[in-house]
C-alpha cells in the first residue's frame, strides 16, 4: 500500500511468519534485517510481490540495488490461482502471495527495472491520458445539456472554459516533454 507493506516468510522448515514494514527505504532496510534475523540466505531467496504500480517502486528499487531476486506478479494471476477465497486483509493477501510464489516458483520471472527514461515517459503518458479523459468528461456534460437546456449548457461551458484550456495547454506541454525524451 501507500504507507506499509505486509510480508510473509515461508519455507519448508518453519510456519509462515508475518511482519508489516513502512513503505520507505527505512522500511525496506528493516525488511532485509528481518529476513537476515530469520536466517534467510538473501542470495538464495526469492521475494515475490504483487505488482501494485507505483506503490511497489521503493521496495523493487531497494531489492534490485541489494541484488535480491524479485518477482513482481500481477494480482490477477495470484487471485486466479487461489480459487474461492474468504477474507481479505493485507496479512491474508501477503500469505496468499507467499503460497503462490512457493507453488509457482518455477515460473518466476525476475524483475528488471525499466530504464529511467522509459519510466518518465510512462508516467507522462499516464498523466496525459488522465487529462484527456478529464477534459472529455467536462465537455461531455456541456454537450448533454445542449440537448435539454441551452442556457445551462452556456453557463457550464463558460465556467469550465479556463479548466479545459489549461488542460489543453498541459497536454501540449506533456507531448513536448515526451518528444524530447
Short mmCIF file of N, CA and C in Angstrom, two decimals:
data_model
loop_
_atom_site.label_atom_id
_atom_site.label_comp_id
_atom_site.label_asym_id
_atom_site.label_seq_id
_atom_site.Cartn_x
_atom_site.Cartn_y
_atom_site.Cartn_z
N UNK A 1 0.84 -1.19 0.00
CA UNK A 1 0.00 0.00 0.00
C UNK A 1 0.88 1.24 0.00
N UNK A 2 0.26 2.35 0.06
CA UNK A 2 1.00 3.60 0.02
C UNK A 2 1.93 3.75 1.23
N UNK A 3 1.48 3.35 2.40
CA UNK A 3 2.24 3.60 3.62
C UNK A 3 2.98 2.39 4.17
N UNK A 4 2.48 1.20 3.95
CA UNK A 4 3.11 0.00 4.51
C UNK A 4 3.07 -1.14 3.50
N UNK A 5 3.87 -2.17 3.78
CA UNK A 5 3.73 -3.42 3.04
C UNK A 5 3.82 -4.57 4.02
N UNK A 6 3.01 -5.59 3.77
CA UNK A 6 3.00 -6.79 4.59
C UNK A 6 3.89 -7.82 3.94
N UNK A 7 4.59 -8.59 4.76
CA UNK A 7 5.46 -9.65 4.25
C UNK A 7 5.18 -10.92 5.03
N UNK A 8 5.20 -12.03 4.32
CA UNK A 8 5.10 -13.35 4.94
C UNK A 8 6.28 -14.17 4.46
N UNK A 9 6.98 -14.73 5.43
CA UNK A 9 8.13 -15.58 5.15
C UNK A 9 7.66 -17.03 5.28
N UNK A 10 7.87 -17.79 4.21
CA UNK A 10 7.55 -19.22 4.29
C UNK A 10 8.73 -20.02 3.79
N UNK A 11 8.89 -21.18 4.38
CA UNK A 11 9.90 -22.14 3.92
C UNK A 11 9.45 -23.51 4.39
N UNK A 12 10.18 -24.52 3.96
CA UNK A 12 9.82 -25.88 4.36
C UNK A 12 10.03 -26.12 5.85
N UNK A 13 10.95 -25.36 6.45
CA UNK A 13 11.34 -25.60 7.83
C UNK A 13 10.49 -24.89 8.88
N UNK A 14 9.78 -23.83 8.51
CA UNK A 14 9.08 -23.03 9.51
C UNK A 14 7.63 -22.76 9.12
N UNK A 15 6.82 -22.41 10.11
CA UNK A 15 5.47 -21.93 9.86
C UNK A 15 5.58 -20.53 9.26
N UNK A 16 4.57 -20.11 8.50
CA UNK A 16 4.61 -18.74 7.96
C UNK A 16 4.75 -17.70 9.07
N UNK A 17 5.61 -16.72 8.81
CA UNK A 17 5.83 -15.62 9.74
C UNK A 17 5.44 -14.33 9.04
N UNK A 18 4.65 -13.51 9.73
CA UNK A 18 4.13 -12.27 9.15
C UNK A 18 4.73 -11.04 9.84
N UNK A 19 5.05 -10.03 9.05
CA UNK A 19 5.51 -8.74 9.57
C UNK A 19 4.98 -7.63 8.67
N UNK A 20 4.91 -6.43 9.21
CA UNK A 20 4.50 -5.25 8.45
C UNK A 20 5.65 -4.25 8.49
N UNK A 21 5.91 -3.62 7.34
CA UNK A 21 7.01 -2.66 7.22
C UNK A 21 6.52 -1.37 6.59
N UNK A 22 7.19 -0.30 6.95
CA UNK A 22 6.92 1.01 6.36
C UNK A 22 7.33 0.96 4.89
N UNK A 23 6.52 1.52 4.02
CA UNK A 23 6.84 1.56 2.59
C UNK A 23 7.78 2.74 2.33
N UNK A 24 9.02 2.56 2.75
CA UNK A 24 10.06 3.59 2.62
C UNK A 24 11.41 2.86 2.58
N UNK A 25 12.45 3.59 2.32
CA UNK A 25 13.79 2.99 2.35
C UNK A 25 14.07 2.43 3.74
N UNK A 26 13.69 3.18 4.76
CA UNK A 26 13.87 2.71 6.14
C UNK A 26 13.13 1.37 6.36
N UNK A 27 11.91 1.28 5.86
CA UNK A 27 11.14 0.05 5.98
C UNK A 27 11.76 -1.10 5.19
N UNK A 28 12.32 -0.79 4.04
CA UNK A 28 12.99 -1.81 3.22
C UNK A 28 14.22 -2.35 3.94
N UNK A 29 14.95 -1.45 4.60
CA UNK A 29 16.12 -1.88 5.37
C UNK A 29 15.68 -2.78 6.52
N UNK A 30 14.58 -2.42 7.17
CA UNK A 30 14.04 -3.25 8.25
C UNK A 30 13.61 -4.62 7.72
N UNK A 31 13.03 -4.63 6.53
CA UNK A 31 12.61 -5.88 5.90
C UNK A 31 13.81 -6.80 5.69
N UNK A 32 14.89 -6.24 5.14
CA UNK A 32 16.09 -7.04 4.90
C UNK A 32 16.70 -7.53 6.22
N UNK A 33 16.72 -6.68 7.23
CA UNK A 33 17.21 -7.09 8.55
C UNK A 33 16.37 -8.22 9.12
N UNK A 34 15.07 -8.11 8.96
CA UNK A 34 14.15 -9.15 9.43
C UNK A 34 14.45 -10.49 8.76
N UNK A 35 14.62 -10.45 7.43
CA UNK A 35 14.94 -11.69 6.71
C UNK A 35 16.23 -12.31 7.25
N UNK A 36 17.23 -11.47 7.44
CA UNK A 36 18.52 -11.97 7.95
C UNK A 36 18.36 -12.52 9.37
N UNK A 37 17.54 -11.86 10.19
CA UNK A 37 17.33 -12.34 11.56
C UNK A 37 16.61 -13.70 11.58
N UNK A 38 15.89 -13.98 10.50
CA UNK A 38 15.20 -15.27 10.37
C UNK A 38 16.08 -16.29 9.66
N UNK A 39 17.35 -15.98 9.52
CA UNK A 39 18.36 -16.87 8.94
C UNK A 39 18.10 -17.17 7.45
N UNK A 40 17.57 -16.17 6.75
CA UNK A 40 17.33 -16.31 5.31
C UNK A 40 18.62 -15.97 4.57
N UNK A 41 19.01 -16.85 3.66
CA UNK A 41 20.16 -16.60 2.79
C UNK A 41 19.68 -15.66 1.68
N UNK A 42 20.00 -14.38 1.82
CA UNK A 42 19.50 -13.36 0.90
C UNK A 42 19.87 -13.67 -0.55
N UNK A 43 21.04 -14.23 -0.76
CA UNK A 43 21.48 -14.54 -2.11
C UNK A 43 20.75 -15.73 -2.71
N UNK A 44 20.00 -16.45 -1.89
CA UNK A 44 19.33 -17.65 -2.36
C UNK A 44 17.83 -17.63 -2.05
N UNK A 45 17.28 -16.44 -1.92
CA UNK A 45 15.84 -16.37 -1.64
C UNK A 45 15.15 -15.67 -2.81
N UNK A 46 13.86 -15.87 -2.88
CA UNK A 46 13.05 -15.24 -3.91
C UNK A 46 11.98 -14.42 -3.19
N UNK A 47 11.96 -13.13 -3.46
CA UNK A 47 10.92 -12.26 -2.93
C UNK A 47 9.87 -12.10 -4.03
N UNK A 48 8.64 -12.44 -3.70
CA UNK A 48 7.55 -12.27 -4.65
C UNK A 48 6.62 -11.19 -4.10
N UNK A 49 6.31 -10.22 -4.93
CA UNK A 49 5.42 -9.13 -4.53
C UNK A 49 4.35 -8.95 -5.59
N UNK A 50 3.21 -8.52 -5.13
CA UNK A 50 2.13 -8.17 -6.05
C UNK A 50 2.51 -6.86 -6.72
N UNK A 51 2.31 -6.81 -8.04
CA UNK A 51 2.62 -5.59 -8.76
C UNK A 51 1.52 -4.57 -8.45
N UNK A 52 1.86 -3.56 -7.66
CA UNK A 52 0.88 -2.58 -7.22
C UNK A 52 1.15 -1.20 -7.82
N UNK A 53 1.72 -1.18 -9.01
CA UNK A 53 2.02 0.10 -9.64
C UNK A 53 3.11 0.83 -8.90
N UNK A 54 2.90 2.12 -8.70
CA UNK A 54 3.97 2.93 -8.10
C UNK A 54 4.24 2.58 -6.65
N UNK A 55 3.30 1.94 -5.96
CA UNK A 55 3.50 1.64 -4.54
C UNK A 55 4.60 0.61 -4.31
N UNK A 56 4.92 -0.19 -5.31
CA UNK A 56 5.96 -1.21 -5.14
C UNK A 56 7.34 -0.70 -5.56
N UNK A 57 7.39 0.50 -6.11
CA UNK A 57 8.65 1.02 -6.67
C UNK A 57 9.77 1.14 -5.64
N UNK A 58 9.46 1.59 -4.44
CA UNK A 58 10.51 1.76 -3.42
C UNK A 58 11.13 0.41 -3.10
N UNK A 59 10.28 -0.57 -2.80
CA UNK A 59 10.76 -1.91 -2.47
C UNK A 59 11.53 -2.53 -3.64
N UNK A 60 10.97 -2.42 -4.83
CA UNK A 60 11.62 -3.01 -6.01
C UNK A 60 13.01 -2.40 -6.24
N UNK A 61 13.09 -1.09 -6.21
CA UNK A 61 14.38 -0.44 -6.41
C UNK A 61 15.39 -0.84 -5.35
N UNK A 62 14.94 -0.90 -4.11
CA UNK A 62 15.82 -1.27 -3.00
C UNK A 62 16.34 -2.69 -3.17
N UNK A 63 15.44 -3.63 -3.46
CA UNK A 63 15.85 -5.03 -3.58
C UNK A 63 16.77 -5.24 -4.77
N UNK A 64 16.51 -4.57 -5.87
CA UNK A 64 17.38 -4.67 -7.04
C UNK A 64 18.77 -4.15 -6.70
N UNK A 65 18.84 -3.02 -5.99
CA UNK A 65 20.14 -2.47 -5.57
C UNK A 65 20.91 -3.45 -4.69
N UNK A 66 20.18 -4.20 -3.87
CA UNK A 66 20.81 -5.16 -2.94
C UNK A 66 20.99 -6.54 -3.59
N UNK A 67 20.66 -6.65 -4.87
CA UNK A 67 20.79 -7.89 -5.65
C UNK A 67 19.99 -9.04 -5.06
N UNK A 68 18.79 -8.72 -4.59
CA UNK A 68 17.86 -9.73 -4.10
C UNK A 68 16.93 -10.09 -5.26
N UNK A 69 16.73 -11.38 -5.49
CA UNK A 69 15.84 -11.83 -6.57
C UNK A 69 14.41 -11.41 -6.27
N UNK A 70 13.83 -10.66 -7.19
CA UNK A 70 12.48 -10.14 -7.02
C UNK A 70 11.60 -10.57 -8.18
N UNK A 71 10.43 -11.03 -7.83
CA UNK A 71 9.42 -11.44 -8.80
C UNK A 71 8.19 -10.60 -8.54
N UNK A 72 7.82 -9.74 -9.49
CA UNK A 72 6.59 -8.96 -9.39
C UNK A 72 5.53 -9.68 -10.20
N UNK A 73 4.45 -10.03 -9.53
CA UNK A 73 3.37 -10.78 -10.19
C UNK A 73 2.09 -9.97 -10.20
N UNK A 74 1.33 -10.14 -11.26
CA UNK A 74 0.04 -9.47 -11.37
C UNK A 74 -0.94 -10.07 -10.36
N UNK A 75 -1.71 -9.21 -9.73
CA UNK A 75 -2.68 -9.69 -8.73
C UNK A 75 -3.68 -10.65 -9.35
N UNK A 76 -4.03 -10.42 -10.59
CA UNK A 76 -4.99 -11.28 -11.29
C UNK A 76 -4.52 -12.74 -11.27
N UNK A 77 -3.25 -12.98 -11.56
CA UNK A 77 -2.73 -14.35 -11.58
C UNK A 77 -2.75 -14.97 -10.19
N UNK A 78 -2.42 -14.18 -9.20
CA UNK A 78 -2.40 -14.68 -7.82
C UNK A 78 -3.82 -15.05 -7.40
N UNK A 79 -4.76 -14.17 -7.66
CA UNK A 79 -6.16 -14.41 -7.29
C UNK A 79 -6.70 -15.64 -8.01
N UNK A 80 -6.45 -15.72 -9.32
CA UNK A 80 -6.96 -16.85 -10.11
C UNK A 80 -6.41 -18.19 -9.63
N UNK A 81 -5.19 -18.20 -9.14
CA UNK A 81 -4.58 -19.46 -8.72
C UNK A 81 -5.09 -19.93 -7.37
N UNK A 82 -5.73 -19.03 -6.62
CA UNK A 82 -6.15 -19.37 -5.26
C UNK A 82 -7.54 -19.96 -5.16
N UNK A 83 -8.30 -19.92 -6.23
CA UNK A 83 -9.67 -20.45 -6.16
C UNK A 83 -10.56 -19.54 -5.33
N UNK A 84 -11.61 -20.12 -4.77
CA UNK A 84 -12.55 -19.35 -3.95
C UNK A 84 -11.85 -18.91 -2.67
N UNK A 85 -12.01 -17.64 -2.34
CA UNK A 85 -11.32 -17.07 -1.19
C UNK A 85 -12.31 -16.44 -0.23
N UNK A 86 -12.02 -16.60 1.03
CA UNK A 86 -12.80 -15.91 2.06
C UNK A 86 -11.86 -15.03 2.85
N UNK A 87 -12.32 -13.86 3.18
CA UNK A 87 -11.50 -12.95 3.96
C UNK A 87 -10.51 -12.21 3.08
N UNK A 88 -10.33 -10.95 3.38
CA UNK A 88 -9.39 -10.15 2.60
C UNK A 88 -8.79 -9.10 3.53
N UNK A 89 -7.55 -9.34 3.91
CA UNK A 89 -6.79 -8.36 4.67
C UNK A 89 -5.39 -8.34 4.06
N UNK A 90 -4.61 -7.35 4.41
CA UNK A 90 -3.24 -7.29 3.89
C UNK A 90 -2.44 -8.52 4.34
N UNK A 91 -2.68 -8.95 5.57
CA UNK A 91 -1.98 -10.12 6.10
C UNK A 91 -2.35 -11.38 5.31
N UNK A 92 -3.63 -11.57 5.06
CA UNK A 92 -4.08 -12.73 4.29
C UNK A 92 -3.54 -12.66 2.86
N UNK A 93 -3.59 -11.47 2.26
CA UNK A 93 -3.06 -11.31 0.90
C UNK A 93 -1.57 -11.65 0.84
N UNK A 94 -0.81 -11.20 1.84
CA UNK A 94 0.63 -11.49 1.86
C UNK A 94 0.87 -13.00 1.95
N UNK A 95 0.08 -13.69 2.76
CA UNK A 95 0.21 -15.15 2.86
C UNK A 95 -0.13 -15.80 1.53
N UNK A 96 -1.18 -15.34 0.86
CA UNK A 96 -1.56 -15.91 -0.44
C UNK A 96 -0.46 -15.69 -1.49
N UNK A 97 0.15 -14.53 -1.45
CA UNK A 97 1.25 -14.24 -2.39
C UNK A 97 2.42 -15.18 -2.12
N UNK A 98 2.76 -15.37 -0.84
CA UNK A 98 3.86 -16.26 -0.48
C UNK A 98 3.56 -17.70 -0.91
N UNK A 99 2.34 -18.14 -0.68
CA UNK A 99 1.96 -19.51 -1.08
C UNK A 99 1.97 -19.65 -2.61
N UNK A 100 1.50 -18.63 -3.29
CA UNK A 100 1.54 -18.63 -4.75
C UNK A 100 2.99 -18.76 -5.24
N UNK A 101 3.86 -17.95 -4.65
CA UNK A 101 5.28 -17.98 -5.06
C UNK A 101 5.90 -19.34 -4.80
N UNK A 102 5.56 -19.96 -3.68
CA UNK A 102 6.12 -21.28 -3.36
C UNK A 102 5.65 -22.32 -4.38
N UNK A 103 4.37 -22.26 -4.75
CA UNK A 103 3.82 -23.24 -5.70
C UNK A 103 4.31 -23.02 -7.13
N UNK A 104 4.54 -21.78 -7.49
CA UNK A 104 4.83 -21.45 -8.90
C UNK A 104 6.22 -20.87 -9.10
N UNK A 105 7.14 -21.12 -8.18
CA UNK A 105 8.47 -20.51 -8.29
C UNK A 105 9.21 -20.92 -9.56
N UNK A 106 8.85 -22.06 -10.13
CA UNK A 106 9.49 -22.48 -11.38
C UNK A 106 9.07 -21.59 -12.55
N UNK A 107 8.02 -20.80 -12.37
CA UNK A 107 7.53 -19.89 -13.41
C UNK A 107 7.91 -18.43 -13.13
N UNK A 108 8.73 -18.22 -12.11
CA UNK A 108 9.10 -16.86 -11.72
C UNK A 108 9.84 -16.15 -12.84
N UNK A 109 9.47 -14.91 -13.03
CA UNK A 109 10.17 -14.03 -13.97
C UNK A 109 10.77 -12.93 -13.13
N UNK A 110 12.09 -12.92 -13.04
CA UNK A 110 12.75 -11.95 -12.18
C UNK A 110 12.59 -10.53 -12.73
N UNK A 111 12.36 -9.64 -11.82
CA UNK A 111 12.13 -8.23 -12.15
C UNK A 111 13.42 -7.56 -12.63
N UNK A 112 13.28 -6.83 -13.71
CA UNK A 112 14.37 -6.00 -14.23
C UNK A 112 13.78 -4.60 -14.39
N UNK A 113 14.36 -3.63 -13.70
CA UNK A 113 13.78 -2.27 -13.77
C UNK A 113 13.89 -1.69 -15.17
N UNK A 114 12.90 -0.88 -15.50
CA UNK A 114 12.93 -0.16 -16.77
C UNK A 114 14.00 0.92 -16.68
N UNK A 115 14.47 1.32 -17.84
CA UNK A 115 15.38 2.45 -17.87
C UNK A 115 14.63 3.67 -17.36
N UNK A 116 15.33 4.57 -16.72
CA UNK A 116 14.71 5.76 -16.12
C UNK A 116 13.89 6.55 -17.14
N UNK A 117 14.39 6.64 -18.36
CA UNK A 117 13.69 7.42 -19.39
C UNK A 117 12.34 6.77 -19.73
N UNK A 118 12.28 5.44 -19.74
CA UNK A 118 11.02 4.76 -20.02
C UNK A 118 10.02 4.96 -18.89
N UNK A 119 10.51 5.00 -17.67
CA UNK A 119 9.64 5.26 -16.53
C UNK A 119 9.06 6.67 -16.62
N UNK A 120 9.90 7.63 -17.00
CA UNK A 120 9.42 9.01 -17.15
C UNK A 120 8.36 9.10 -18.24
N UNK A 121 8.64 8.47 -19.38
CA UNK A 121 7.68 8.51 -20.49
C UNK A 121 6.38 7.85 -20.08
N UNK A 122 6.46 6.72 -19.42
CA UNK A 122 5.27 6.02 -18.97
C UNK A 122 4.44 6.89 -18.02
N UNK A 123 5.09 7.55 -17.09
CA UNK A 123 4.39 8.43 -16.14
C UNK A 123 3.73 9.60 -16.87
N UNK A 124 4.45 10.18 -17.82
CA UNK A 124 3.87 11.29 -18.59
C UNK A 124 2.68 10.84 -19.42
N UNK A 125 2.77 9.65 -20.02
CA UNK A 125 1.65 9.13 -20.81
C UNK A 125 0.42 8.88 -19.93
N UNK A 126 0.64 8.39 -18.73
CA UNK A 126 -0.49 8.16 -17.81
C UNK A 126 -1.15 9.48 -17.42
N UNK A 127 -0.32 10.50 -17.14
CA UNK A 127 -0.86 11.82 -16.81
C UNK A 127 -1.61 12.41 -17.99
N UNK A 128 -1.04 12.27 -19.18
CA UNK A 128 -1.68 12.78 -20.38
C UNK A 128 -3.04 12.13 -20.58
N UNK A 129 -3.08 10.81 -20.43
CA UNK A 129 -4.33 10.07 -20.59
C UNK A 129 -5.38 10.55 -19.58
N UNK A 130 -4.96 10.77 -18.35
CA UNK A 130 -5.89 11.24 -17.31
C UNK A 130 -6.43 12.63 -17.67
N UNK A 131 -5.56 13.52 -18.16
CA UNK A 131 -6.01 14.85 -18.56
C UNK A 131 -6.99 14.80 -19.73
N UNK A 132 -6.70 13.95 -20.71
CA UNK A 132 -7.59 13.82 -21.88
C UNK A 132 -8.96 13.31 -21.43
N UNK A 133 -8.98 12.29 -20.55
CA UNK A 133 -10.26 11.74 -20.07
C UNK A 133 -11.03 12.76 -19.23
N UNK A 134 -10.32 13.53 -18.40
CA UNK A 134 -10.98 14.54 -17.56
C UNK A 134 -11.58 15.64 -18.42
N UNK A 135 -10.82 16.10 -19.40
CA UNK A 135 -11.31 17.14 -20.31
C UNK A 135 -12.54 16.65 -21.07
N UNK A 136 -12.48 15.43 -21.56
CA UNK A 136 -13.62 14.86 -22.29
C UNK A 136 -14.85 14.75 -21.40
N UNK A 137 -14.62 14.40 -20.15
CA UNK A 137 -15.73 14.28 -19.20
C UNK A 137 -16.40 15.63 -18.97
N UNK A 138 -15.59 16.68 -18.81
CA UNK A 138 -16.15 18.02 -18.63
C UNK A 138 -16.94 18.46 -19.86
N UNK A 139 -16.39 18.23 -21.03
CA UNK A 139 -17.06 18.63 -22.27
C UNK A 139 -18.34 17.83 -22.50
N UNK A 140 -18.33 16.57 -22.11
CA UNK A 140 -19.50 15.70 -22.28
C UNK A 140 -20.71 16.26 -21.53
N UNK A 141 -20.48 16.77 -20.32
CA UNK A 141 -21.59 17.33 -19.53
C UNK A 141 -22.22 18.50 -20.26
N UNK A 142 -21.38 19.38 -20.79
CA UNK A 142 -21.90 20.54 -21.53
C UNK A 142 -22.69 20.07 -22.75
N UNK A 143 -22.15 19.12 -23.50
CA UNK A 143 -22.83 18.64 -24.70
C UNK A 143 -24.16 17.97 -24.37
N UNK A 144 -24.23 17.29 -23.24
CA UNK A 144 -25.50 16.66 -22.85
C UNK A 144 -26.56 17.71 -22.52
N UNK A 145 -26.13 18.79 -21.85
CA UNK A 145 -27.09 19.85 -21.51
C UNK A 145 -27.56 20.61 -22.74
N UNK A 146 -26.78 20.66 -23.80
CA UNK A 146 -27.17 21.37 -25.01
C UNK A 146 -28.49 20.84 -25.57
N UNK A 147 -28.75 19.55 -25.36
CA UNK A 147 -29.98 18.94 -25.87
C UNK A 147 -31.19 19.26 -25.00
N UNK A 148 -30.96 19.63 -23.74
CA UNK A 148 -32.07 19.81 -22.80
C UNK A 148 -32.25 21.25 -22.34
N UNK A 149 -31.15 21.96 -22.14
CA UNK A 149 -31.24 23.33 -21.63
C UNK A 149 -30.02 24.12 -22.10
N UNK A 150 -30.23 24.86 -23.19
CA UNK A 150 -29.12 25.58 -23.80
C UNK A 150 -28.53 26.64 -22.88
N UNK A 151 -29.35 27.23 -22.04
CA UNK A 151 -28.86 28.28 -21.12
C UNK A 151 -27.90 27.68 -20.08
N UNK A 152 -28.28 26.56 -19.49
CA UNK A 152 -27.40 25.90 -18.52
C UNK A 152 -26.12 25.44 -19.22
N UNK A 153 -26.25 24.93 -20.44
CA UNK A 153 -25.08 24.49 -21.20
C UNK A 153 -24.11 25.65 -21.42
N UNK A 154 -24.65 26.84 -21.73
CA UNK A 154 -23.82 28.02 -21.95
C UNK A 154 -23.09 28.42 -20.66
N UNK A 155 -23.81 28.39 -19.53
CA UNK A 155 -23.20 28.74 -18.24
C UNK A 155 -22.10 27.74 -17.88
N UNK A 156 -22.39 26.46 -18.07
CA UNK A 156 -21.39 25.42 -17.76
C UNK A 156 -20.16 25.56 -18.65
N UNK A 157 -20.39 25.82 -19.94
CA UNK A 157 -19.27 25.96 -20.88
C UNK A 157 -18.38 27.13 -20.47
N UNK A 158 -19.00 28.23 -20.08
CA UNK A 158 -18.23 29.40 -19.66
C UNK A 158 -17.45 29.10 -18.37
N UNK A 159 -18.08 28.35 -17.46
CA UNK A 159 -17.44 28.02 -16.18
C UNK A 159 -16.24 27.12 -16.34
N UNK A 160 -16.30 26.23 -17.28
CA UNK A 160 -15.20 25.27 -17.40
C UNK A 160 -14.21 25.63 -18.50
N UNK A 161 -14.42 26.72 -19.17
CA UNK A 161 -13.54 27.11 -20.29
C UNK A 161 -12.08 27.22 -19.85
N UNK A 162 -11.83 27.88 -18.70
CA UNK A 162 -10.44 28.02 -18.23
C UNK A 162 -9.82 26.67 -17.92
N UNK A 163 -10.61 25.79 -17.32
CA UNK A 163 -10.09 24.46 -16.96
C UNK A 163 -9.72 23.66 -18.20
N UNK A 164 -10.60 23.63 -19.18
CA UNK A 164 -10.31 22.84 -20.38
C UNK A 164 -9.14 23.44 -21.17
N UNK A 165 -9.05 24.78 -21.20
CA UNK A 165 -7.91 25.41 -21.89
C UNK A 165 -6.60 25.08 -21.18
N UNK A 166 -6.63 25.10 -19.84
CA UNK A 166 -5.43 24.76 -19.07
C UNK A 166 -5.03 23.31 -19.33
N UNK A 167 -6.03 22.43 -19.40
CA UNK A 167 -5.73 21.01 -19.69
C UNK A 167 -5.14 20.86 -21.08
N UNK A 168 -5.69 21.58 -22.05
CA UNK A 168 -5.15 21.51 -23.41
C UNK A 168 -3.69 21.97 -23.43
N UNK A 169 -3.41 23.04 -22.71
CA UNK A 169 -2.05 23.55 -22.63
C UNK A 169 -1.13 22.51 -21.97
N UNK A 170 -1.60 21.90 -20.89
CA UNK A 170 -0.81 20.87 -20.20
C UNK A 170 -0.55 19.67 -21.12
N UNK A 171 -1.54 19.28 -21.90
CA UNK A 171 -1.39 18.15 -22.82
C UNK A 171 -0.32 18.46 -23.87
N UNK A 172 -0.33 19.68 -24.39
CA UNK A 172 0.68 20.09 -25.37
C UNK A 172 2.08 20.05 -24.74
N UNK A 173 2.20 20.55 -23.51
CA UNK A 173 3.49 20.53 -22.81
C UNK A 173 3.98 19.10 -22.56
N UNK A 174 3.06 18.24 -22.18
CA UNK A 174 3.43 16.82 -21.94
C UNK A 174 3.89 16.20 -23.25
N UNK A 175 3.19 16.48 -24.34
CA UNK A 175 3.60 15.95 -25.65
C UNK A 175 5.03 16.40 -26.00
N UNK A 176 5.34 17.65 -25.71
CA UNK A 176 6.69 18.17 -25.98
C UNK A 176 7.73 17.44 -25.13
N UNK A 177 7.41 17.24 -23.85
CA UNK A 177 8.35 16.52 -22.97
C UNK A 177 8.57 15.09 -23.44
N UNK A 178 7.49 14.43 -23.84
CA UNK A 178 7.61 13.05 -24.34
C UNK A 178 8.48 13.02 -25.59
N UNK A 179 8.24 13.95 -26.51
CA UNK A 179 9.05 14.00 -27.74
C UNK A 179 10.52 14.26 -27.41
N UNK A 180 10.77 15.13 -26.45
CA UNK A 180 12.14 15.44 -26.08
C UNK A 180 12.83 14.21 -25.47
N UNK A 181 12.10 13.47 -24.65
CA UNK A 181 12.69 12.26 -24.04
C UNK A 181 12.95 11.20 -25.09
#
